[in-house]
Short mmCIF file of C-alpha atoms in Angstrom, two decimals:
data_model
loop_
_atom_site.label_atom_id
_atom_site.label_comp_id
_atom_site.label_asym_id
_atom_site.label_seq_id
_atom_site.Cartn_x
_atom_site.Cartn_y
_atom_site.Cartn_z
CA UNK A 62 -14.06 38.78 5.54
CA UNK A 63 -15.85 36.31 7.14
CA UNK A 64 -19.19 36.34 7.94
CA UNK A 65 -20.89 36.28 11.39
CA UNK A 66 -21.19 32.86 13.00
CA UNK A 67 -19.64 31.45 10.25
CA UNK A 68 -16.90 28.62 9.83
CA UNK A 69 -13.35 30.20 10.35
CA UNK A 70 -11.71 27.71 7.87
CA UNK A 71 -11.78 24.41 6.50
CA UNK A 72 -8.92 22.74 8.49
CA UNK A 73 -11.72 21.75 11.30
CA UNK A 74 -11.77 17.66 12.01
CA UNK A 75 -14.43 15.62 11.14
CA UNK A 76 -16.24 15.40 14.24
CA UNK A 77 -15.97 11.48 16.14
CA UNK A 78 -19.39 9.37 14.86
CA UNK A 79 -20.27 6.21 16.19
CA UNK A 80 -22.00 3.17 14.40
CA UNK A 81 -24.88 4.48 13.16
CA UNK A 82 -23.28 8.18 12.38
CA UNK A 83 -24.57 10.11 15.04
CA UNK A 84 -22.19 12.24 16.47
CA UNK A 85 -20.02 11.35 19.88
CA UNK A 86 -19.04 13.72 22.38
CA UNK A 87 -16.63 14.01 25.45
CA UNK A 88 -18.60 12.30 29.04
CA UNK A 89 -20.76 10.58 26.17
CA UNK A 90 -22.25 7.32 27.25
CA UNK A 91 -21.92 4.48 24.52
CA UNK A 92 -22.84 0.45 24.02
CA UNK A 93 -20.74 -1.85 22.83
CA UNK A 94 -22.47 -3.43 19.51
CA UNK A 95 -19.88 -6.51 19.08
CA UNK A 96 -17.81 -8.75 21.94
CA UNK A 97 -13.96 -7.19 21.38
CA UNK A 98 -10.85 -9.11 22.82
CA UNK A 99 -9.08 -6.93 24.86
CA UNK A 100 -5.20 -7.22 23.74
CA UNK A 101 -2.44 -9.07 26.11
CA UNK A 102 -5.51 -10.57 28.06
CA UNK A 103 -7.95 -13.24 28.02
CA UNK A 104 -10.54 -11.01 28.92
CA UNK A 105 -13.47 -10.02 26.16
CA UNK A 106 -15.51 -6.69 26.71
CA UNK A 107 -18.93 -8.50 25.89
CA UNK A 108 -21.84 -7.30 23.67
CA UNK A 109 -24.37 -4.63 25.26
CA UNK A 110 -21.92 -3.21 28.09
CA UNK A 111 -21.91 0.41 28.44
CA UNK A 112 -19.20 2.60 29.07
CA UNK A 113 -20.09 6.12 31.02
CA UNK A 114 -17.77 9.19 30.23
CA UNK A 115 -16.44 8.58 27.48
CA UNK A 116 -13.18 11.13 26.27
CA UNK A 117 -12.02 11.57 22.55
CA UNK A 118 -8.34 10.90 21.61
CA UNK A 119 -6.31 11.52 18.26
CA UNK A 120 -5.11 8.32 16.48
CA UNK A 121 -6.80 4.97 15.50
CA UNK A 122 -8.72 4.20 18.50
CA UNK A 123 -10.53 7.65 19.16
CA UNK A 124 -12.29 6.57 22.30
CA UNK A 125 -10.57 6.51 25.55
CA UNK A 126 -12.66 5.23 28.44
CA UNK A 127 -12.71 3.11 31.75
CA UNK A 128 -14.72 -0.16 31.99
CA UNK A 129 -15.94 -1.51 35.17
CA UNK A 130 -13.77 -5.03 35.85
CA UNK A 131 -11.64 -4.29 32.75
CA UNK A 132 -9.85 -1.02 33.51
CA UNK A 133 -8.97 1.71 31.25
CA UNK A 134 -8.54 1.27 27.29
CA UNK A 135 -9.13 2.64 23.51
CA UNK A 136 -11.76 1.53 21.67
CA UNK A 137 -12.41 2.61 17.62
CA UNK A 138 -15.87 4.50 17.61
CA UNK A 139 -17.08 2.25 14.74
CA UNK A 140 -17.87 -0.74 17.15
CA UNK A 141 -19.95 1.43 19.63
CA UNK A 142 -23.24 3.27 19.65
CA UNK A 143 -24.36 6.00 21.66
CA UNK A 144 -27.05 5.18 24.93
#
């Protein structure tokens, strides 16, 4: 029996944290805390830029987002923080 309100298992993922631990959400809004190369481009997503709407993916990079003059990518959560 379980009881009401309560967990209905263990097998439920960690939930997505950012930098500092708090916890991250889908349509979050996050800063970038560190300039990252963007990969097959000469581009860098710089230091302080924020990225609205945010979505959460399985795999290695759990962010998936659009940036404004940059387009869409993945980006890991630990080198964001939320706004």
């Amino acid at each position: 029996m379980h009881a009401p309100g309560g967990s209905h298992g263990d097998n439920e993922e960690p939930a997505v944290t950012d930098a500092n631990g708090n916890a991250l959400a889908d349509g979050d809004t996050v800063t970038v805390i560190k300039d990252l190369k963007v990969k097959g481009s000469s581009s860098v997503v710089k230091v302080g830029t924020k990225v609205k709407n945010i979505r959460l993916v399985e795999g290695d990079h759990d962010i998936d987002c659009k940036i404004d003059g940059i387009g869409a990518m993945k980006l890991k959560s630990r080198f964001v923080k939320k706004a």
